[in-house]
XYZ file of C-alpha atoms in Angstrom:
90
model
C -79.689 50.554 54.222
C -80.892 49.508 50.942
C -79.020 51.313 47.732
C -80.843 52.845 44.638
C -80.739 51.116 42.126
C -81.095 52.623 38.478
C -83.002 51.483 35.346
C -81.538 48.296 34.075
C -79.351 47.768 36.856
C -79.975 45.108 39.850
C -81.078 42.143 40.096
C -83.679 40.470 37.796
C -87.184 40.045 40.447
C -90.804 38.649 39.247
C -93.102 41.383 39.922
C -97.591 41.234 38.745
C -99.093 43.695 35.994
C -102.045 43.578 34.804
C -102.429 44.350 30.915
C -105.629 43.951 28.783
C -105.715 39.882 26.584
C -105.388 42.131 23.096
C -101.948 43.886 24.939
C -101.422 40.114 25.540
C -101.763 38.662 22.587
C -99.680 41.239 20.846
C -97.043 41.435 23.087
C -96.491 37.818 22.833
C -96.861 37.471 18.728
C -94.384 40.206 18.832
C -91.668 38.586 21.089
C -92.862 34.621 21.977
C -93.200 33.601 25.003
C -90.080 33.609 26.681
C -89.205 37.261 24.874
C -92.009 39.102 27.435
C -89.728 40.044 29.875
C -87.007 41.626 27.826
C -89.051 43.134 26.176
C -91.069 45.299 28.992
C -88.223 45.895 30.818
C -86.688 47.739 27.835
C -90.067 49.419 26.813
C -90.339 50.815 30.610
C -87.069 51.697 30.568
C -87.199 54.171 27.020
C -90.399 55.713 28.829
C -88.671 56.461 32.390
C -86.023 57.996 29.850
C -88.589 59.963 27.697
C -90.784 61.446 30.861
C -86.648 61.893 32.093
C -86.462 64.158 29.083
C -89.532 65.998 29.234
C -88.268 66.665 33.004
C -85.272 68.670 31.338
C -87.216 70.633 28.940
C -90.141 71.880 30.986
C -87.268 72.778 33.216
C -84.231 74.543 31.162
C -88.047 76.408 29.652
C -88.295 77.283 32.863
C -85.701 78.847 33.497
C -85.179 79.751 29.986
C -88.673 80.508 28.054
C -90.235 78.260 25.554
C -88.471 77.670 22.434
C -88.314 79.284 19.272
C -90.344 76.970 16.732
C -89.092 78.813 13.950
C -85.150 78.650 15.115
C -86.552 73.795 15.843
C -87.445 74.330 12.243
C -84.695 75.908 10.208
C -82.257 73.516 12.015
C -84.327 70.669 11.924
C -83.422 71.475 8.225
C -80.025 71.902 8.517
C -79.840 68.324 9.734
C -82.368 66.309 7.155
C -80.300 68.524 4.509
C -83.189 70.687 2.739
C -80.928 73.715 1.270
C -83.328 76.077 1.233
C -83.335 75.675 5.229
C -80.417 75.443 5.412
C -79.324 79.320 3.987
C -82.345 80.238 7.018
C -80.601 78.892 9.403
C -77.142 79.872 8.620
């Protein structure tokens, strides 16, 4: 029975993907030929994390309703150190 591996775990094995030539050129320019796999692996892991986060947000909004944008903006102002926003958020 095969064990399911989490992203970034388990043995590495080659796969084939099709990319536009311009994408390949930009990838090679950024990573060099030898760094492409690691770069693509990191990008895929990051996208999987974002997809999962989006799913968690959707689940929370289904259960609790949509977030109050004014409250989000006020908390963001606190995090950024905006004194005017901090007074409203308290």
